[in-house]
Every structure is written in structure tokens, then in C-alpha cells.
Amino acid sequence: MKTEISRDSHQSKKRYSGVYQQQGRMLTDSDWNELVDILKERLSEALRDVVGSEQGSIGGTPRHRALRIVEDGGVKIQPGHIYIDGMAASLPGDATLAYDQQKDFPAPPVPSGNYVLYADVWEWTVTQLMDERLRDKGLHGADTCSRKQMLAQIKWCPDSIDPQQSGHNPARGDAALTLTLLQKTADPDGCDPCAAELDIDTRIGNYLFRVEVHDVQGDADNPSEITLKWSSENGAEQFLALPTAEEMPAGFISDKWVYEFFDETSERHLGVHLNSTAWQPARLALQEFSEASGGYSVPTIPGSSDAQTFIRRWDGYCKVDLNSGVLLGGIDRGVLLSTTTTPDSLGYVSVGSVLEMALNSLSLELELSSKSFVAGDFWLADVREAEHSEGSVLIDAQPPQGITHYYLTLGRVNGGVLQSNPEIDRKYAFPALTEMTSLFMAGGDGQEIVPGEALPQPLRVGAANGEWPVIGATVRFEIEEGGGTLSVVNGGLTNTDGIAECEWTPDAVIGTACRVKAALVDPDHPADPANDFRPPVYFYANLISADQVAYEPNCPPDATVSTVHHLLLGPDHSRLGADGYYTVKEVLDALLCELKADHIPYDDPACTGNTVGNLLADLDFNSDELLTVKDVLDTLLCRLEAEHVPYDPEEQGARWDDINEDGDRPTTVQQAIDDLAENLESTDIRYQVPDCSTSPSPSVRSGLGITPGSEVKVDAVLDALLCDFNADDLPLDRNDPKLCPGLKADSDVRTVQQALNYLCTHKCCEVTVGEGGWFSTLEEAFTTFKKMDEIAISICLLPGNHIVKEAHQLKDRLSIRIRGCGAMLSKIYLVYDKLELGAEEIQLRDVSIIGGDEAGESTERGSLILAGGREKNSHIVVENCLFSRVFQGNSASWLPLVRVEGLVKLNWHGNHMTASRIDEEISGAFLPDKGALAGATLDATLKLEEFFYLNPLIDPTTYEKKLKAVAENLVSLNDAERDEFINARAIDRIDNLPVELIHLNRRNPAVIGRLTASGRHTISSGAAGDSGGGAMMRMALAVAPKNEIETFYTDIKSLGVADAEKLLDRIRVLASLVTSPDYALALASSAVSGAINNNQISGYIGLHYIDTEKMAPLSWKSNGDQSELENKANWAKKNMTASWGAQGQLTLRGNKIMALHSMVLPETFEAIQDIVLGKDSHVTLNAYESMSITDNYFDEDQSSFISKFMTLNGNQFLFFQQERRITQAYTLGYRGIFLGNMSFTQNMDGDIVIEQILHDFYDSVRANFLRII
């Protein structure tokens, strides 16, 4: 202990038993301390004998109040007592505590992997610095004696290490130290006349010299580096480390000493730590206070959170690298240590297999090679002036005196679970002397019993402590082998004689071992058999079986007697009873395992009459004159024939009379068979005709005209089947669920012939619809299918117009397929309402779907909804179809022409779609004021207005006829009527219309596309020199609608009756202005993925289309200045990340489209505008994972795309606005690639752009004839 003591006088080998004070004699500190050490040692020796010593079990824990490792919501420590090699230690507390909550081991390393928990018990010194109670306030705070405390530290190591046996974990180091008083001299060095002379204190003095291992790096038994420190004051000079040097005593800030900063945690971290992690004990390197080191300052001790830090002074230290044999540093009383000075110089150090040092007053030799070192190892040498002189050996090759560590394994943890090991755990529960209870057998072992019966005597065990019976102890009886039941008497408690009883009924399984274990229950753990006291007592029982019962046969000895005994065992019977007697088992085994038919005698019954016995002449098959069962069976199996089996013909006498016309009846089976073979004919077999009430109606019987209930001859029935039966007599099973819907629907089809005729008259394998088909109308088919449970519907539309006037839903089907005979031949008209198809597979091919009636009138409704599944991908294929609708009426009832929803893989290919809506505001501006007209002019105006509302794709021929009729009607007006018509026009209303309502990309392309070649060359913008030729025609339509309308009225004024043909294109132009594009195809969400390829869509495509009343196409207002570009870029870099959630892939290739709109909610629309203005807004989007827009032609600007990854390649954008800056498309997402996109405009100086809010796109913009900003 590093305290102020004069010496350590305890001499264990002299076996002193006490210290006694003599009168008038001085009592020293060493006397008192030796008395304490003697008492401790005697107690330790006694505990070694009681608990365990190094020769046996080195230690353990008591049955009660034990320190142990337990499972308590994890691996925990149960505080208690522990004994190791005579050392008693305890961890106070009642509740379990976590590993990192140990007071004796603060800030321990955290366990990892599979590991072993063990106790490290050792003593440390406590002074008044750590415990204020050691200072007596009545003595003005002076401290008196120090204390020692036994620490119980729970540590861990990898499960591959045994902490009690490993050389890596020594109790203390084993390096031998030699200390010798140095022979000092003040003579100058003759070889160095310049050397200074030093004043050397040659006095011996009286002090206690201490050498201690400060730190060890690497394994204890093979360290890579050690640090030693020494003190002529026993390291006892220590003080509270105050913040500044001015507050410290002079002896603690000098450059002549070496200082150790420590606290309670660092003191408790002495010893060996076997943890495999990077954790290091809380320990600082020794420090010198000099100008070079910066002087006095209080450092932080890593790994410690103690509030107080202390300082201890030492004479010097030495740090050595043991791998390379290099001195890493050191000092002794201000003199630097060196390996380069002369051996007789102070501070000289030699590092080899032995460390040699010349210190201020002593020389030190320490063995290094193959030695173990533990932080805290120390040696003490008391120096006395009166006893010692220069050269005196104070310590002669002695190992460390301490600190001694005592180890005991407590448990293993695998996968975070404490493992059980009862064979080792027993040492952790040794009993008190008053609990040395043992269990012994008191009767009931070795009993025999018939299977299924209880043992006649109970099982009895006794419990005793020495010679005294233990009353009330609990004994646990358990069946270990053989099964059965136990009935424990009095709950297993011992009576006044210390006896516990149990009744046992073994299981009735012969040949099974029967064993019961009795064990004394640990009263502290009555519910856990694993804690029962050992050793247990075992009882065995034996089931009485046949092999244990003797048998004496009593058959006649004559070998010729026919008995089972003689036939089975043979004449000498020697096969059984080889051991001198038979057993019941041998006899039964022979009967059960060897007995055969030839061992069983048989007596001839002497049958009479027509029997087998009489028909078979001889039953003795082997002719040995011993008739056995085998002989009889062999004869029956090998010789019995039909002629030996009697037959009684009387029961069927009348039938035999029919068969045998000679009147003889057979008496054996052979005769009966012969008669049947020779005489039986179909005319001899009678058949009772059934009424077939359970058979389908009609039946084969009714078809053949056979009367039910009659008895006929078989030949008549067979003749009818072979000669008259055909498909018209075979009923059709109308209950078959696989029956075609058409057959099932036609109740007149009842036979196979009728079914074949039906199938032959219907033209395809699907359900045909139309004139001559299974269903005459499509509405009839839809109505039928809705009532049926058909999961797969396949419809073939025959040529013709298929009118659907009501709303229909076919949903939750596996497959719906509708194909026609060509889009111009098979047409579906949705007159008033929507058609909704829902299935996991939908195919639509070669049909037209038109919103409106056959006359081509516009409609308020007429839409198609294709719905896939909600939980797994559905497949929708639409190919080579035509869709058309002109919408007019209440916008609240509006739906897109086609809407696709659900979780869908879409293939939209080769379709032609036209979707437009009538703008009555525009038509009212173009037409004359009907209130100012009458007669022929009013009629002409009404016909013109009616023509405006026609759909040219429904019936092109009729459309052209009505157009021609309107033109002829107009030119047929007389001059006065023409003036009235022209004067009623409201041309000023055209000037008030927004230009976006009347430019070309708002016109119906289906109407524009019908302009004649001549018409294209005659329409002009009215500009000087413009003849209206070539491609400029389309731009002229966009910029001069007023001139076009005035030209129309001019032509009416000037054209004659023969010039009606010239007026056609003028009327078409007006019709194109009246109707504007509508949404042709709407995809409800990004769950609809797939491809839209090679389509011509005169209308819009809408993505993320939920509710048009609440949603608008993505766009934002922007003038393209630098600040707006930076606002968009900054927001995208911050918010558009690669982890942005999206789904689905969409491809558009080779389409001609008006525009594609990605729809957003109003709040999203506003938030995106705020982003452009530099506000940090939150945006929630329904986006595709990827979009590929390639080789498409867009007739209108301001398309919009929302996708995490998007590619725009080779697209053409055509538009006609005359603005300085045109936005062809808006893009929003994470990353975009733009390659080879182009645009054409009349104003070639205009700024043509694609607006973007993307995280990354600049490196992916190549060869575009427009700007990406």
C-alpha cells in the first residue's frame, strides 16, 4: 500500500500467530500492521480449508447471498458474496445490476461476441483523499490510519480464454528484482578533466523504497512495453490536484520529481484486462513539470468521469520497449536516463534480457526475458542506516510482493444468452455447515411387477444432516426412463423420520428400462429442477414378461401323434429348452413366429351330398398320411376346379329353362358355365327399362322411344343403340359450368345435335355479337355477362354499328377481350353514358368506340373506363382502334374519352383518337345573329350551326354530304337573303375572343385535316403579297381568323349557285374553330405504366388524372431571368434527391399528339410557382419512376412531364403563337436527358424553351433546336 509506513514486517513463512505489546516498549506502525496481516492470513487459511484451495476447487459462492450472474431482462449481476482461494469479497446490494454499473469496476469495457464472465478479487488501499471519514475533525482534520478494501470486479474475456488458467491472466507478475545500495564516489573522471564534480549525499538513511509497474502494453505474459516507477517515500506523498500551481505545495510542482495524476477509477483499473476490444484502462503517462513540458497543469484522465483528480510524486520512472530492447524514456531525481553513458554514471541504463539501472542511491536489476508483468506489481525494500552500507543487497532476485489478483469463472454468454452448466455451477452454491443435508435410499428399489400394475411397495428416500433426520425437506420424484405415473405422498415432504415416499406405476411397455430419479429440492429454487441438490437417488423396476416364466409341455411322447407340438417342434423337440427348460416366451414365439398351416392337423369331416369334399377325391396333398390344414388348402388352391364346386340351379330354374331348351339343369359351376357358353343368347337376357328420372331430360331412353318400366329382351335395346342411336338422341349437359355462354343462354339447345348445329351457325370461337351472332346486340351481351359468373369474356364484334345506350360495368373479371372485324366495320356507339371494363387482362382490337349516336351528333357523355387490378399488375392491350367524341353540354358530367386506372401494364399501339369539345362562345361569335333572321336565312344558319356540331370521324361520307348540303343551301340564297345573312354577322364579337381560343392548336384537327388541296392554296392571312401557299397556310389560320371569317362572308356574297364546291373549305375552317381539343386518353396515376406507341391522337393525353375539376396541367409563369433559374436550381438540388419515391415506367414513341399534360393539384400548382419566385415550398407529387419521350410530334405547346428520370429525344414541337418567348414543355423531376429536340415557329427570333426543375440535366443536353432552362 502506498501509504506512510516504515516497513512491511510480516513474515508469513515463520507462522506467527499473534503480536504482543511489552510494557515500556515502543509500538510501531509495522507491529500493528503485522498483527492485522497475521489475523487476515489465519482467516484466509481457514477459508481455504472450508471453501477450497489451489489443490482443489479454488473458490465459489455460498448457497445464500451469493454473487452470481443471472438472466434478468438480459445478462445481469446479482450482488452477494464470493470466496476465492481463501479471500472473501462481496458486492453490496439487493437488486441486480447491469455490467456497466459496477461500483468496484467503473467504466468497464463493453462485452462483445461470445464471452466468459469472471470475478477479479484484489485489495486496494484507501486513504483520506478518497474517504473524508478517515480524517478526525476533532484532531483538526488530521488523518490517522489508512484502510484496505477487497474489490470484487466482474470482468469479461473471449470464450476461447480460460481466465483461471491462461498465462495471459497471471495473479501477479513473476519478474525477479534485485536492489543493491549504490557505491557512490565524488572523485573526478581522470579521462574527462572537463567533467564537473557533483556533491553526492553518501549517507545511507532510513526509508522504505518502492518499485512499481505503472503500465503494461500487450499481453501480461508477453508485453511489448512496460513502464516502471520508484519512490524512496513508498509513493505515499499524494495530494488533491488543485487547479493552479500557486495553490499546490512546493513538493508537487518541482522539476526534480516525476508526478502521477490519478483518481479512484484509474486506481481500480490496475490489473489485467482480457477484453478483445480497443478499450484501454483509465491511466495517464507519468509527467515531469519543466519549462519544456509547460509546467504544472491538471490533465483529464481518459475513460474516467470522477469529479476529483489526485497527484502522487515519484523519484523517477523508466519506459522500455521490450520487443526492440530500446529505452523509450526515463528520469531519476532530475537526471535523464540513458543507455549511452558509462555504466558507473548515475542514470545509466542497460536493456537486454535484464534491465539494469544506476539510480540516485541504488542499482536496480529486473529480469525481462519470458516474464509476466501486471500493472500494480510492486516490490518494497526497507533501508536502514544502522544495518546497511554501500553494496548491501536489499532485495535479491525476488518476485513482486503484490498486488495479488484472485480469479473465478462465473458464467458463459453465447449470442447474448447466459449458458447453463450445472456440473460447474455446483461450486457456486456451497451450503452452510447447518445445511449439509444428504439424500439416501430407504427402500423400494428393484421391484418386479406385471405390466400396467403399480409397484407393491412405495419408493422411499431419507434426508439427513449427519446422523440426524431432516423433517419437512422436499424431495422431487421424476420418471427418467420408461414412462408411467407417479403419486407423491404428502407432496414429497419428509416425515418425522426424514422419509419421503412415492408410489410408482411403470408404463406397460415390455423391454423398456424403468427408472425414477429422486432429488432433494433447493428451498431457494423450488420450481427449478436444475438447482436440485446432488447427487440424486435412482430407483429401478422390472416388468415381468413371458421370457421369465417356465413352461413344461404335456403332449403325448409318441412321435406319430398328429399334434401341433410334434408337427412344429419335430420328433426330438430339441429346438426349445436349450437351457434345460421351456419358457412361455419361447413357446409363444414359436406359435406366433413359426407356426404354419402344415403344423396344424386337420380331421376329414366326411361330407355327404353334392359338396366339394365329395367332388375332390383326395385331400392329402403330399400323400404323407398326415392330413394338415396345409394339405387341405393346397388341394383347394391347386386342384380345385369348377367341376368340383357344387351349384344349385333351383333358385333360377325358369331362367335355366330359357337357356337350356332340353330341360337339363347344371349341378356344378363347370356345367353352369358350359351351358351359358353353349346356349346363352341375347334373346335369353331380360332387361328392366328404367325411367331415368335422375338423368338429364331428355335421356337416351326417351330419344330411342323405349317405354320406361317395361321388361324387354336385351337384343331389342342393343339393336336400337346400334342401328337407330345418333347425336339427336344424346342429351346436352346444360349444368356444365364450362358451357359456352351462348349455348347456356339458348334453352332450346338440349341435345348434342342441336349444340353442334348451334355452333356451326355461329361464326367465331368467341361470343359473337351482331346480326347472326350469339347475341344480336352488345347491350344484350353486356347484360347477360353481368348476371353470370364468367371470369373470362371474349367477344367478337361482327361488322355493323353496335349501339350502347345505357351505362354498363363488367368488373372483377380475369380476362375481357373484345375484337372487331376492323375499326371501320365494327363500331361501338356510347350514346348516353360510360362503359367500364375491369379485369386482370383487357384486350381491345380492331374496333371503333365513338361517343355519340350514329348520326354523328355531339354528346354529354360517352366515355370508356379500363380498370386493372389494385393489388397486382394487370395487362391492358389496345391496338388498331379508333376513338372519337365531340363533347357538348354540362361540364359536370364530363369524363375523358378513355380513362385507364389501377395497377396496369399498358400497351396502347396504332390507335387513332379524336377528342374535341364545342365552344359555344366561339360558335356564337362566328354565326349570324339568329334573332335578326327569318325564313331561308334562319334555316341556312341553323343548318350551318348543326353542321358545326358533327363528328367527322363517325361517318365521313354523311359528314361530307351534309357539308355539301350546307354549302348548296347558302349559295342558293337570293341576293336579298344573302345581304340579310351577311348583315346579321357579329364580327365585333370575334375581336373580343382570347386569341388562345381560336389559334390553330385549339382547332379540331380532324376537321382541318379534311381541307382540300385547292382549299389549302386559297386561304391566306390577308397580308400583302401572301398568296397562302405551302406550309404557311397553317400559320395563316393561326394568325388571321377574323380575315378568314370575313372571307367566308365575302364568298357567300359573290359565289353563285354553281360555286358551292368552292365554299366547302371555308365552312371547314369555321367548323375547326368551333371545336377545341379535349382529353382523349387519361392515365389515373403512375401505377399505370407501359408504352404508348405509334398513335395519332387529336386531343390531349392526361397523366395523374384524378379529378379534372380540381387539377390543372403542370406549368409556371417565368420570364427566364437568371434569378428564376437559380431559384429553380437551388430548390431542385435541395429537394429532388435520388431517393425520391416514384413508381412505374412510361414510354411514348412515334406518336402525333396535341399535347401531354401531367396534372397537379391547385396547392401543388401554387407551390411550384412559389419555387420559381424563390420561396422554399413543399411539393407532393404523383410521379413516374422513368419516362421516355422519343420521336413524337406535338401540335401544341405547354406539354408537361413529371418523372424521377426522364428522356426527351428527337421530338418535334409545332406551334403558332407570336410571343417573344414560347414554353414548349415543363419538366419536373430528378434527372433529365434532352437530345435532338426541335421546334418551328413563325417568329424565328422568338425564345423557344423547355422549362425544367431538375436536380441534374446540364450534362445531358445535346443538339436541341430550342433552349432547356
PDB file of N, CA and C in Angstrom, residues 483-524:
ATOM      1  N   GLY A 483     -41.483 -44.149 -18.751  1.00  0.00           N
ATOM      2  CA  GLY A 483     -42.825 -43.622 -18.641  1.00  0.00           C
ATOM      3  C   GLY A 483     -43.561 -44.142 -17.414  1.00  0.00           C
ATOM      4  N   GLY A 484     -44.889 -43.958 -17.401  1.00  0.00           N
ATOM      5  CA  GLY A 484     -45.699 -44.376 -16.271  1.00  0.00           C
ATOM      6  C   GLY A 484     -46.209 -43.181 -15.489  1.00  0.00           C
ATOM      7  N   THR A 485     -46.705 -43.439 -14.283  1.00  0.00           N
ATOM      8  CA  THR A 485     -47.247 -42.364 -13.449  1.00  0.00           C
ATOM      9  C   THR A 485     -46.665 -42.469 -12.040  1.00  0.00           C
ATOM     10  N   LEU A 486     -46.555 -41.300 -11.391  1.00  0.00           N
ATOM     11  CA  LEU A 486     -46.072 -41.204 -10.017  1.00  0.00           C
ATOM     12  C   LEU A 486     -47.146 -40.568  -9.154  1.00  0.00           C
ATOM     13  N   SER A 487     -47.273 -41.048  -7.925  1.00  0.00           N
ATOM     14  CA  SER A 487     -48.169 -40.451  -6.944  1.00  0.00           C
ATOM     15  C   SER A 487     -47.352 -40.157  -5.699  1.00  0.00           C
ATOM     16  N   VAL A 488     -46.978 -38.885  -5.539  1.00  0.00           N
ATOM     17  CA  VAL A 488     -46.090 -38.482  -4.453  1.00  0.00           C
ATOM     18  C   VAL A 488     -46.906 -38.348  -3.165  1.00  0.00           C
ATOM     19  N   VAL A 489     -46.413 -38.977  -2.089  1.00  0.00           N
ATOM     20  CA  VAL A 489     -47.090 -38.940  -0.789  1.00  0.00           C
ATOM     21  C   VAL A 489     -46.720 -37.642  -0.071  1.00  0.00           C
ATOM     22  N   ASN A 490     -47.746 -36.940   0.424  1.00  0.00           N
ATOM     23  CA  ASN A 490     -47.552 -35.729   1.244  1.00  0.00           C
ATOM     24  C   ASN A 490     -46.720 -34.676   0.509  1.00  0.00           C
ATOM     25  N   GLY A 491     -46.916 -34.610  -0.837  1.00  0.00           N
ATOM     26  CA  GLY A 491     -46.222 -33.583  -1.591  1.00  0.00           C
ATOM     27  C   GLY A 491     -44.727 -33.736  -1.623  1.00  0.00           C
ATOM     28  N   GLY A 492     -44.199 -34.898  -1.286  1.00  0.00           N
ATOM     29  CA  GLY A 492     -42.757 -35.112  -1.296  1.00  0.00           C
ATOM     30  C   GLY A 492     -42.054 -34.616  -0.046  1.00  0.00           C
ATOM     31  N   LEU A 493     -42.795 -34.185   0.981  1.00  0.00           N
ATOM     32  CA  LEU A 493     -42.163 -33.703   2.214  1.00  0.00           C
ATOM     33  C   LEU A 493     -41.738 -34.888   3.086  1.00  0.00           C
ATOM     34  N   THR A 494     -40.558 -34.757   3.718  1.00  0.00           N
ATOM     35  CA  THR A 494     -40.084 -35.814   4.618  1.00  0.00           C
ATOM     36  C   THR A 494     -40.852 -35.759   5.931  1.00  0.00           C
ATOM     37  N   ASN A 495     -41.076 -36.982   6.525  1.00  0.00           N
ATOM     38  CA  ASN A 495     -41.810 -37.062   7.792  1.00  0.00           C
ATOM     39  C   ASN A 495     -40.843 -36.922   8.973  1.00  0.00           C
ATOM     40  N   THR A 496     -41.329 -37.302  10.152  1.00  0.00           N
ATOM     41  CA  THR A 496     -40.503 -37.137  11.363  1.00  0.00           C
ATOM     42  C   THR A 496     -39.268 -38.029  11.340  1.00  0.00           C
ATOM     43  N   ASP A 497     -39.279 -39.081  10.538  1.00  0.00           N
ATOM     44  CA  ASP A 497     -38.092 -39.928  10.399  1.00  0.00           C
ATOM     45  C   ASP A 497     -37.203 -39.478   9.235  1.00  0.00           C
ATOM     46  N   GLY A 498     -37.579 -38.366   8.598  1.00  0.00           N
ATOM     47  CA  GLY A 498     -36.796 -37.890   7.463  1.00  0.00           C
ATOM     48  C   GLY A 498     -37.070 -38.659   6.188  1.00  0.00           C
ATOM     49  N   ILE A 499     -38.201 -39.376   6.107  1.00  0.00           N
ATOM     50  CA  ILE A 499     -38.508 -40.244   4.971  1.00  0.00           C
ATOM     51  C   ILE A 499     -39.572 -39.580   4.092  1.00  0.00           C
ATOM     52  N   ALA A 500     -39.330 -39.618   2.750  1.00  0.00           N
ATOM     53  CA  ALA A 500     -40.317 -39.194   1.759  1.00  0.00           C
ATOM     54  C   ALA A 500     -40.664 -40.398   0.888  1.00  0.00           C
ATOM     55  N   GLU A 501     -41.974 -40.497   0.500  1.00  0.00           N
ATOM     56  CA  GLU A 501     -42.438 -41.667  -0.232  1.00  0.00           C
ATOM     57  C   GLU A 501     -43.131 -41.258  -1.529  1.00  0.00           C
ATOM     58  N   CYS A 502     -43.133 -42.240  -2.470  1.00  0.00           N
ATOM     59  CA  CYS A 502     -43.782 -42.016  -3.770  1.00  0.00           C
ATOM     60  C   CYS A 502     -44.219 -43.366  -4.314  1.00  0.00           C
ATOM     61  N   GLU A 503     -45.478 -43.445  -4.807  1.00  0.00           N
ATOM     62  CA  GLU A 503     -45.978 -44.660  -5.437  1.00  0.00           C
ATOM     63  C   GLU A 503     -45.769 -44.556  -6.944  1.00  0.00           C
ATOM     64  N   TRP A 504     -45.381 -45.701  -7.543  1.00  0.00           N
ATOM     65  CA  TRP A 504     -44.958 -45.696  -8.957  1.00  0.00           C
ATOM     66  C   TRP A 504     -45.674 -46.803  -9.712  1.00  0.00           C
ATOM     67  N   THR A 505     -46.314 -46.398 -10.829  1.00  0.00           N
ATOM     68  CA  THR A 505     -46.893 -47.356 -11.769  1.00  0.00           C
ATOM     69  C   THR A 505     -46.128 -47.223 -13.084  1.00  0.00           C
ATOM     70  N   PRO A 506     -45.205 -48.178 -13.368  1.00  0.00           N
ATOM     71  CA  PRO A 506     -44.427 -48.057 -14.609  1.00  0.00           C
ATOM     72  C   PRO A 506     -45.305 -48.243 -15.834  1.00  0.00           C
ATOM     73  N   ASP A 507     -44.823 -47.745 -16.940  1.00  0.00           N
ATOM     74  CA  ASP A 507     -45.520 -47.890 -18.214  1.00  0.00           C
ATOM     75  C   ASP A 507     -45.482 -49.361 -18.641  1.00  0.00           C
ATOM     76  N   ALA A 508     -46.561 -49.819 -19.325  1.00  0.00           N
ATOM     77  CA  ALA A 508     -46.675 -51.228 -19.704  1.00  0.00           C
ATOM     78  C   ALA A 508     -46.023 -51.492 -21.050  1.00  0.00           C
ATOM     79  N   VAL A 509     -44.753 -51.121 -21.198  1.00  0.00           N
ATOM     80  CA  VAL A 509     -44.008 -51.377 -22.430  1.00  0.00           C
ATOM     81  C   VAL A 509     -42.896 -52.359 -22.110  1.00  0.00           C
ATOM     82  N   ILE A 510     -43.063 -53.585 -22.579  1.00  0.00           N
ATOM     83  CA  ILE A 510     -42.085 -54.635 -22.249  1.00  0.00           C
ATOM     84  C   ILE A 510     -40.750 -54.326 -22.916  1.00  0.00           C
ATOM     85  N   GLY A 511     -39.689 -54.581 -22.208  1.00  0.00           N
ATOM     86  CA  GLY A 511     -38.350 -54.388 -22.742  1.00  0.00           C
ATOM     87  C   GLY A 511     -37.808 -52.983 -22.548  1.00  0.00           C
ATOM     88  N   THR A 512     -38.581 -52.093 -21.936  1.00  0.00           N
ATOM     89  CA  THR A 512     -38.134 -50.715 -21.706  1.00  0.00           C
ATOM     90  C   THR A 512     -37.573 -50.593 -20.300  1.00  0.00           C
ATOM     91  N   ALA A 513     -36.435 -49.918 -20.164  1.00  0.00           N
ATOM     92  CA  ALA A 513     -35.869 -49.667 -18.842  1.00  0.00           C
ATOM     93  C   ALA A 513     -36.775 -48.740 -18.064  1.00  0.00           C
ATOM     94  N   CYS A 514     -36.911 -48.988 -16.770  1.00  0.00           N
ATOM     95  CA  CYS A 514     -37.792 -48.201 -15.908  1.00  0.00           C
ATOM     96  C   CYS A 514     -36.939 -47.580 -14.799  1.00  0.00           C
ATOM     97  N   ARG A 515     -36.870 -46.229 -14.789  1.00  0.00           N
ATOM     98  CA  ARG A 515     -36.035 -45.562 -13.789  1.00  0.00           C
ATOM     99  C   ARG A 515     -36.700 -44.283 -13.315  1.00  0.00           C
ATOM    100  N   VAL A 516     -36.629 -44.069 -11.980  1.00  0.00           N
ATOM    101  CA  VAL A 516     -37.145 -42.856 -11.346  1.00  0.00           C
ATOM    102  C   VAL A 516     -35.997 -42.202 -10.589  1.00  0.00           C
ATOM    103  N   LYS A 517     -35.909 -40.870 -10.724  1.00  0.00           N
ATOM    104  CA  LYS A 517     -34.881 -40.114 -10.008  1.00  0.00           C
ATOM    105  C   LYS A 517     -35.532 -39.361  -8.853  1.00  0.00           C
ATOM    106  N   ALA A 518     -34.894 -39.428  -7.673  1.00  0.00           N
ATOM    107  CA  ALA A 518     -35.324 -38.652  -6.506  1.00  0.00           C
ATOM    108  C   ALA A 518     -34.199 -37.689  -6.162  1.00  0.00           C
ATOM    109  N   ALA A 519     -34.555 -36.399  -5.999  1.00  0.00           N
ATOM    110  CA  ALA A 519     -33.545 -35.387  -5.698  1.00  0.00           C
ATOM    111  C   ALA A 519     -34.078 -34.451  -4.632  1.00  0.00           C
ATOM    112  N   LEU A 520     -33.185 -33.965  -3.790  1.00  0.00           N
ATOM    113  CA  LEU A 520     -33.536 -33.039  -2.723  1.00  0.00           C
ATOM    114  C   LEU A 520     -33.669 -31.649  -3.330  1.00  0.00           C
ATOM    115  N   VAL A 521     -34.823 -30.997  -3.088  1.00  0.00           N
ATOM    116  CA  VAL A 521     -35.130 -29.710  -3.702  1.00  0.00           C
ATOM    117  C   VAL A 521     -34.410 -28.588  -2.965  1.00  0.00           C
ATOM    118  N   ASP A 522     -33.801 -27.677  -3.735  1.00  0.00           N
ATOM    119  CA  ASP A 522     -33.194 -26.477  -3.156  1.00  0.00           C
ATOM    120  C   ASP A 522     -34.325 -25.560  -2.704  1.00  0.00           C
ATOM    121  N   PRO A 523     -34.417 -25.257  -1.397  1.00  0.00           N
ATOM    122  CA  PRO A 523     -35.542 -24.431  -0.925  1.00  0.00           C
ATOM    123  C   PRO A 523     -35.534 -23.029  -1.515  1.00  0.00           C
ATOM    124  N   ASP A 524     -34.368 -22.557  -1.973  1.00  0.00           N
ATOM    125  CA  ASP A 524     -34.321 -21.233  -2.587  1.00  0.00           C
ATOM    126  C   ASP A 524     -34.825 -21.254  -4.028  1.00  0.00           C
TER     127      ASP A 524
END
